[in-house]
PDB file of C-alpha atoms in Angstrom:
ATOM      1  CA  MET A   1       8.405  22.775   4.374  1.00 61.00           C
ATOM      2  CA  ALA A   2       9.140  21.671   7.140  1.00 58.00           C
ATOM      3  CA  GLN A   3      12.455  21.995   8.235  1.00 64.00           C
ATOM      4  CA  ASN A   4      15.327  19.122   9.501  1.00 66.00           C
ATOM      5  CA  THR A   5      16.295  19.806  12.687  1.00 68.00           C
ATOM      6  CA  HIS A   6      15.681  15.883  13.728  1.00 74.00           C
ATOM      7  CA  ARG A   7      13.613  16.871  16.632  1.00 84.00           C
ATOM      8  CA  ALA A   8      10.118  14.945  17.346  1.00 89.00           C
ATOM      9  CA  ILE A   9       7.933  17.671  17.802  1.00 90.00           C
ATOM     10  CA  ASP A  10       9.120  19.311  14.357  1.00 89.00           C
ATOM     11  CA  ASP A  11       8.214  15.533  13.277  1.00 89.00           C
ATOM     12  CA  THR A  12       4.749  15.740  14.599  1.00 91.00           C
ATOM     13  CA  ARG A  13       4.310  19.769  12.351  1.00 91.00           C
ATOM     14  CA  ALA A  14       5.744  17.115   9.216  1.00 91.00           C
ATOM     15  CA  THR A  15       3.567  14.695   9.981  1.00 90.00           C
ATOM     16  CA  CYS A  16       0.592  16.029  10.320  1.00 93.00           C
ATOM     17  CA  GLU A  17       1.564  18.662   7.199  1.00 94.00           C
ATOM     18  CA  LEU A  18       1.875  14.975   4.984  1.00 91.00           C
ATOM     19  CA  LEU A  19      -1.694  14.327   6.561  1.00 89.00           C
ATOM     20  CA  CYS A  20      -3.994  17.661   5.853  1.00 92.00           C
ATOM     21  CA  ALA A  21      -1.450  16.966   2.209  1.00 91.00           C
ATOM     22  CA  MET A  22      -3.350  13.296   1.957  1.00 88.00           C
ATOM     23  CA  ASP A  23      -6.924  14.630   3.129  1.00 89.00           C
ATOM     24  CA  ALA A  24      -7.179  17.828   0.400  1.00 91.00           C
ATOM     25  CA  GLU A  25      -5.934  15.171  -2.255  1.00 89.00           C
ATOM     26  CA  GLU A  26      -9.035  12.494  -1.532  1.00 88.00           C
ATOM     27  CA  SER A  27     -10.721  11.513   2.436  1.00 88.00           C
ATOM     28  CA  ASP A  28      -9.993   8.260   2.843  1.00 90.00           C
ATOM     29  CA  LEU A  29      -8.378   8.543   5.609  1.00 85.00           C
ATOM     30  CA  PHE A  30      -9.331   7.299   8.472  1.00 87.00           C
ATOM     31  CA  ARG A  31      -9.846   4.104   6.231  1.00 86.00           C
ATOM     32  CA  TYR A  32      -5.462   3.361   6.118  1.00 84.00           C
ATOM     33  CA  VAL A  33      -5.854   3.677  10.364  1.00 84.00           C
ATOM     34  CA  ASN A  34      -4.460   0.572  11.358  1.00 90.00           C
ATOM     35  CA  LEU A  35      -3.168  -0.893   8.094  1.00 91.00           C
ATOM     36  CA  PHE A  36       0.685  -1.548   6.859  1.00 91.00           C
ATOM     37  CA  GLY A  37       1.592  -2.519   3.678  1.00 90.00           C
ATOM     38  CA  CYS A  38       4.419  -5.084   3.973  1.00 90.00           C
ATOM     39  CA  ASN A  39       7.217  -6.123   1.503  1.00 90.00           C
ATOM     40  CA  PRO A  40       5.255  -9.969  -0.072  1.00 89.00           C
ATOM     41  CA  LYS A  41       9.391 -11.003  -0.244  1.00 91.00           C
ATOM     42  CA  TYR A  42       9.643 -10.594   3.783  1.00 93.00           C
ATOM     43  CA  GLY A  43       5.719 -10.820   4.786  1.00 92.00           C
ATOM     44  CA  PRO A  44       4.435  -9.066   8.407  1.00 93.00           C
ATOM     45  CA  PRO A  45       6.816  -8.766  11.143  1.00 92.00           C
ATOM     46  CA  ARG A  46       7.156  -9.935  13.535  1.00 93.00           C
ATOM     47  CA  PRO A  47       6.293 -10.099  15.888  1.00 95.00           C
ATOM     48  CA  ARG A  48       2.694  -8.880  14.327  1.00 93.00           C
ATOM     49  CA  ILE A  49       0.887  -6.005  16.481  1.00 93.00           C
ATOM     50  CA  ARG A  50      -2.501  -7.628  17.158  1.00 93.00           C
ATOM     51  CA  SER A  51      -5.077  -3.758  16.225  1.00 94.00           C
ATOM     52  CA  VAL A  52      -3.018  -3.747  12.931  1.00 94.00           C
ATOM     53  CA  SER A  53      -3.951  -5.127   9.757  1.00 92.00           C
ATOM     54  CA  TYR A  54      -1.202  -6.222   6.895  1.00 94.00           C
ATOM     55  CA  ARG A  55      -1.848  -6.063   3.018  1.00 90.00           C
ATOM     56  CA  PRO A  56       1.591  -7.463   0.324  1.00 88.00           C
ATOM     57  CA  GLN A  57       2.604  -4.051  -1.678  1.00 86.00           C
ATOM     58  CA  GLY A  58       4.436  -4.560  -3.639  1.00 76.00           C
ATOM     59  CA  PHE A  59       6.574  -0.967  -5.726  1.00 75.00           C
ATOM     60  CA  ASP A  60       4.477  -0.785  -9.103  1.00 73.00           C
ATOM     61  CA  ALA A  61       0.932  -1.686  -7.371  1.00 66.00           C
ATOM     62  CA  LEU A  62      -1.578   0.930  -8.546  1.00 76.00           C
ATOM     63  CA  GLY A  63      -4.378   0.668  -6.580  1.00 79.00           C
ATOM     64  CA  LYS A  64      -5.850   1.876  -2.007  1.00 83.00           C
ATOM     65  CA  LEU A  65      -4.117  -0.885  -0.845  1.00 82.00           C
ATOM     66  CA  TYR A  66      -7.833  -0.534   1.800  1.00 81.00           C
ATOM     67  CA  GLU A  67      -9.051  -2.257  -1.338  1.00 83.00           C
ATOM     68  CA  GLN A  68      -6.216  -4.345  -2.214  1.00 73.00           C
ATOM     69  CA  VAL A  69      -6.700  -8.797  -1.521  1.00 59.00           C
TER      70      VAL A  69
END
């Protein structure tokens, strides 16, 4: 488990731990590359990033974000 030291290297290690745990659970991380969930009430952020796809995502959403239309 990562410590809360507010250093970039520690944040990077924590992100790696999270991604490894997600990959161990189900190998679909590449489906999430350049895919962001957004609150349907407010929509995607402005300005949008052209290489990113935005999908409305509620708090009680079931299923995978990349399968939601």
